[in-house]
CSV table of C-alpha atoms in Angstrom, one decimal:
chain,number,residue,atom,x,y,z
A,2,GLN,CA,13.5,5.4,-21.1
A,3,MET,CA,11.8,8.0,-23.2
A,4,GLN,CA,13.4,8.6,-26.7
A,5,THR,CA,15.2,11.9,-27.2
A,6,ASN,CA,15.5,13.2,-30.7
A,7,ILE,CA,16.7,16.5,-32.2
A,8,ASN,CA,14.3,18.0,-34.8
A,9,GLN,CA,15.3,20.0,-37.9
A,10,PHE,CA,15.4,23.3,-35.9
A,11,GLY,CA,18.0,21.8,-33.4
A,12,GLU,CA,15.4,21.5,-30.7
A,13,THR,CA,15.4,18.5,-28.4
A,14,LEU,CA,12.2,16.5,-28.5
A,15,SER,CA,11.4,13.9,-25.9
A,16,LEU,CA,9.0,11.2,-27.0
A,17,PRO,CA,7.3,8.8,-24.6
A,18,ASP,CA,8.1,5.1,-24.6
A,19,PHE,CA,5.3,2.6,-25.1
A,20,TRP,CA,4.4,2.3,-21.4
A,21,GLN,CA,4.4,6.0,-21.0
A,22,ARG,CA,2.1,6.4,-24.0
A,23,LYS,CA,-0.2,3.8,-22.5
A,24,ALA,CA,-0.4,5.6,-19.2
A,25,LEU,CA,-1.1,8.9,-21.0
A,26,ASN,CA,-3.8,7.4,-23.1
A,27,LEU,CA,-5.5,5.9,-20.1
A,28,LEU,CA,-5.5,9.2,-18.2
A,29,ARG,CA,-6.9,10.9,-21.3
A,30,GLU,CA,-9.7,8.3,-21.4
A,31,GLU,CA,-10.5,9.2,-17.7
A,32,ILE,CA,-9.1,6.0,-16.3
A,33,ASP,CA,-7.0,6.1,-13.1
A,34,VAL,CA,-3.4,4.8,-13.4
A,35,VAL,CA,-1.2,3.0,-11.0
A,36,LEU,CA,2.2,3.5,-12.5
A,37,HIS,CA,4.9,1.1,-11.4
A,38,ALA,CA,8.4,1.7,-12.9
A,39,PRO,CA,12.0,1.9,-11.5
A,40,THR,CA,13.6,5.1,-10.4
A,41,GLY,CA,14.8,7.1,-13.3
A,42,ALA,CA,12.5,5.4,-15.8
A,43,GLY,CA,10.4,8.5,-16.4
A,44,LYS,CA,7.2,8.3,-14.3
A,45,THR,CA,7.1,12.0,-13.8
A,46,PHE,CA,7.5,12.5,-17.5
A,47,VAL,CA,4.0,11.0,-18.0
A,48,PHE,CA,2.5,13.8,-15.9
A,49,GLU,CA,4.6,16.4,-17.5
A,50,LYS,CA,3.7,15.3,-21.1
A,51,LEU,CA,0.0,15.2,-20.1
A,52,ILE,CA,0.1,18.8,-18.8
A,53,GLU,CA,2.2,20.1,-21.7
A,54,SER,CA,-0.1,18.4,-24.3
A,55,GLY,CA,-2.8,20.8,-23.3
A,56,TRP,CA,-4.7,18.8,-20.7
A,57,LYS,CA,-7.4,21.0,-19.2
A,58,GLY,CA,-8.2,21.1,-15.6
A,59,LYS,CA,-6.6,21.6,-12.2
A,60,ALA,CA,-3.9,19.1,-11.1
A,61,THR,CA,-2.5,18.6,-7.7
A,62,TYR,CA,0.9,16.8,-7.7
A,63,THR,CA,1.7,15.5,-4.2
A,64,VAL,CA,5.1,14.5,-2.9
A,65,PRO,CA,6.2,13.1,0.5
A,66,THR,CA,8.4,16.1,1.6
A,67,ARG,CA,8.5,19.9,1.5
A,68,ALA,CA,12.0,19.7,-0.1
A,69,LEU,CA,10.7,17.6,-3.0
A,70,ALA,CA,7.7,19.9,-3.4
A,71,ASN,CA,10.1,22.9,-3.6
A,72,ASP,CA,12.2,21.1,-6.2
A,73,LYS,CA,9.2,20.2,-8.4
A,74,PHE,CA,7.8,23.7,-8.0
A,75,ARG,CA,11.1,25.3,-9.1
A,76,ASP,CA,11.6,22.9,-12.0
A,77,TRP,CA,8.1,23.5,-13.4
A,78,ARG,CA,8.2,27.2,-12.8
A,79,GLU,CA,11.5,27.4,-14.8
A,80,ARG,CA,9.7,25.6,-17.6
A,81,GLY,CA,7.1,28.4,-17.7
A,82,TRP,CA,4.3,26.5,-16.0
A,83,ASP,CA,1.6,28.4,-14.0
A,84,VAL,CA,2.3,26.5,-10.8
A,85,GLY,CA,1.5,26.9,-7.1
A,86,LEU,CA,3.1,25.5,-4.0
A,87,VAL,CA,1.2,24.2,-0.9
A,88,THR,CA,3.1,22.7,1.9
A,89,GLY,CA,2.6,22.7,5.7
A,90,ASP,CA,4.4,26.0,6.1
A,91,LEU,CA,3.6,27.7,2.7
A,92,ARG,CA,0.7,28.6,0.4
A,93,TYR,CA,1.9,30.2,-2.8
A,94,GLN,CA,-0.6,30.6,-5.7
A,95,PRO,CA,-3.0,27.9,-4.4
A,96,ASN,CA,-5.4,28.6,-7.3
A,97,ALA,CA,-2.8,27.9,-10.1
A,98,PRO,CA,-3.8,25.1,-12.6
A,99,VAL,CA,-1.0,22.9,-11.2
A,100,ILE,CA,-0.3,22.7,-7.5
A,101,VAL,CA,2.7,20.9,-6.0
A,102,ALA,CA,1.8,19.9,-2.5
A,103,THR,CA,2.5,17.5,0.4
A,104,MET,CA,-0.2,14.9,0.7
A,105,GLU,CA,-1.1,15.9,4.2
A,106,THR,CA,-2.1,19.4,3.0
A,107,GLN,CA,-4.7,17.9,0.7
A,108,ARG,CA,-6.8,15.9,3.1
A,109,GLY,CA,-8.6,19.0,4.5
A,110,ASN,CA,-9.3,20.3,1.0
A,111,ILE,CA,-10.8,17.0,-0.1
A,112,SER,CA,-12.9,16.7,3.0
A,113,LYS,CA,-14.3,20.2,2.2
A,114,GLY,CA,-15.1,19.2,-1.4
A,115,MET,CA,-12.3,21.4,-2.8
A,116,VAL,CA,-10.9,18.8,-5.2
A,117,PRO,CA,-8.7,19.0,-8.2
A,118,ASP,CA,-9.5,17.3,-11.5
A,119,MET,CA,-6.4,15.2,-11.1
A,120,LEU,CA,-4.6,14.1,-8.0
A,121,VAL,CA,-1.1,12.7,-8.4
A,122,ILE,CA,0.5,10.7,-5.6
A,123,ASP,CA,4.3,10.5,-6.3
A,124,GLU,CA,5.9,7.8,-4.1
A,125,TYR,CA,2.6,6.2,-3.2
A,126,GLN,CA,4.5,3.4,-1.4
A,127,LEU,CA,3.9,5.6,1.7
A,128,LEU,CA,0.5,3.9,1.9
A,129,ALA,CA,2.5,1.2,3.8
A,130,ASP,CA,4.3,3.6,6.0
A,131,GLU,CA,3.6,3.0,9.7
A,132,LYS,CA,3.2,6.7,10.5
A,133,ARG,CA,1.9,8.3,7.4
A,134,GLY,CA,0.1,5.4,5.6
A,135,ALA,CA,-3.3,5.8,7.3
A,136,GLY,CA,-3.4,9.5,6.2
A,137,TYR,CA,-2.6,8.5,2.6
A,138,GLU,CA,-5.3,5.8,2.7
A,139,VAL,CA,-8.0,8.0,4.1
A,140,THR,CA,-7.2,10.8,1.6
A,141,LEU,CA,-7.4,8.4,-1.3
A,142,ALA,CA,-10.6,6.8,0.0
A,143,MET,CA,-12.2,10.3,0.4
A,144,THR,CA,-11.3,11.4,-3.0
A,145,PRO,CA,-14.4,11.5,-5.2
A,146,ASN,CA,-14.3,9.2,-8.3
A,147,LYS,CA,-14.6,12.2,-10.6
A,148,VAL,CA,-11.0,13.1,-9.6
A,149,ARG,CA,-8.5,11.3,-11.9
A,150,LEU,CA,-5.8,9.5,-9.9
A,151,LEU,CA,-2.2,8.9,-11.0
A,152,LEU,CA,-0.2,6.9,-8.4
A,153,MET,CA,3.5,6.5,-9.1
A,154,SER,CA,6.2,4.4,-7.5
A,155,GLY,CA,9.0,2.0,-8.2
A,156,SER,CA,9.2,0.4,-4.9
A,157,VAL,CA,5.8,-1.2,-4.2
A,158,GLY,CA,5.8,-5.0,-4.1
A,159,ASN,CA,2.0,-5.4,-4.7
A,160,PRO,CA,0.9,-2.6,-7.1
A,161,HIS,CA,-1.9,-4.8,-8.5
A,162,GLU,CA,-3.4,-5.0,-5.0
A,163,VAL,CA,-3.4,-1.2,-4.8
A,164,ALA,CA,-5.1,-1.0,-8.2
A,165,ASP,CA,-7.7,-3.6,-7.0
A,166,TRP,CA,-8.3,-1.6,-3.8
A,167,LEU,CA,-9.0,1.5,-5.8
A,168,LYS,CA,-11.4,-0.6,-8.1
A,169,SER,CA,-13.2,-1.7,-5.0
A,170,HIS,CA,-14.1,2.0,-4.5
A,171,GLY,CA,-15.9,2.1,-7.9
A,172,ARG,CA,-13.0,3.5,-9.9
A,173,LYS,CA,-11.8,2.5,-13.3
A,174,VAL,CA,-8.1,1.7,-12.8
A,175,SER,CA,-5.4,0.3,-14.9
A,176,LEU,CA,-1.9,-0.8,-13.7
A,177,VAL,CA,0.9,0.2,-16.0
A,178,SER,CA,4.3,-1.4,-15.3
A,179,GLU,CA,7.8,-1.1,-16.7
A,180,SER,CA,10.7,-3.2,-15.4
A,181,ASN,CA,13.5,-1.7,-17.4
A,182,ARG,CA,15.8,0.4,-15.2
A,183,PRO,CA,17.6,3.0,-17.4
A,184,VAL,CA,19.6,4.2,-14.5
A,185,PRO,CA,21.7,1.4,-13.0
A,186,LEU,CA,21.9,1.0,-9.3
A,187,ASP,CA,25.4,0.6,-7.9
A,188,GLU,CA,26.0,-1.1,-4.6
A,189,VAL,CA,28.0,1.1,-2.2
């Protein structure tokens, strides 16, 4: 997991681990990233560090549910981010530099050419979902190659195949994997 240090002013500093730095550097080099790491390892931290390091452009961060979208929106707004929220039932500040959205809301925008500079798919394992997978696949396939992709999950058995599929669409893609699980799972 990321390293946390306290500086001379008593402020907490979170420093990315090697795999997080690798993902950040690839994104900065305009290479799409398929990020495979366990729950609690710090996948979202990669996106947050990218934005907080002064990344320029519009980013859309997609999540599978409205509840998750509301949580991310609240978290990032409390951090002082200029963030909007777009779900099936709500459009709040849709022109903000960072938008939290459900994936289904983005298909129409992408088909109309209204694309962000970066599209983040949190929980991309939904590509395999019987009901929603086709929508995810079509949206990704329609996304122009100029849009940077960050796909994140910890529960995909074949992330290399997803990266290869994206490459088959003419994208520069790198798979970044981390196997260390900083938050232990307990059987209940």
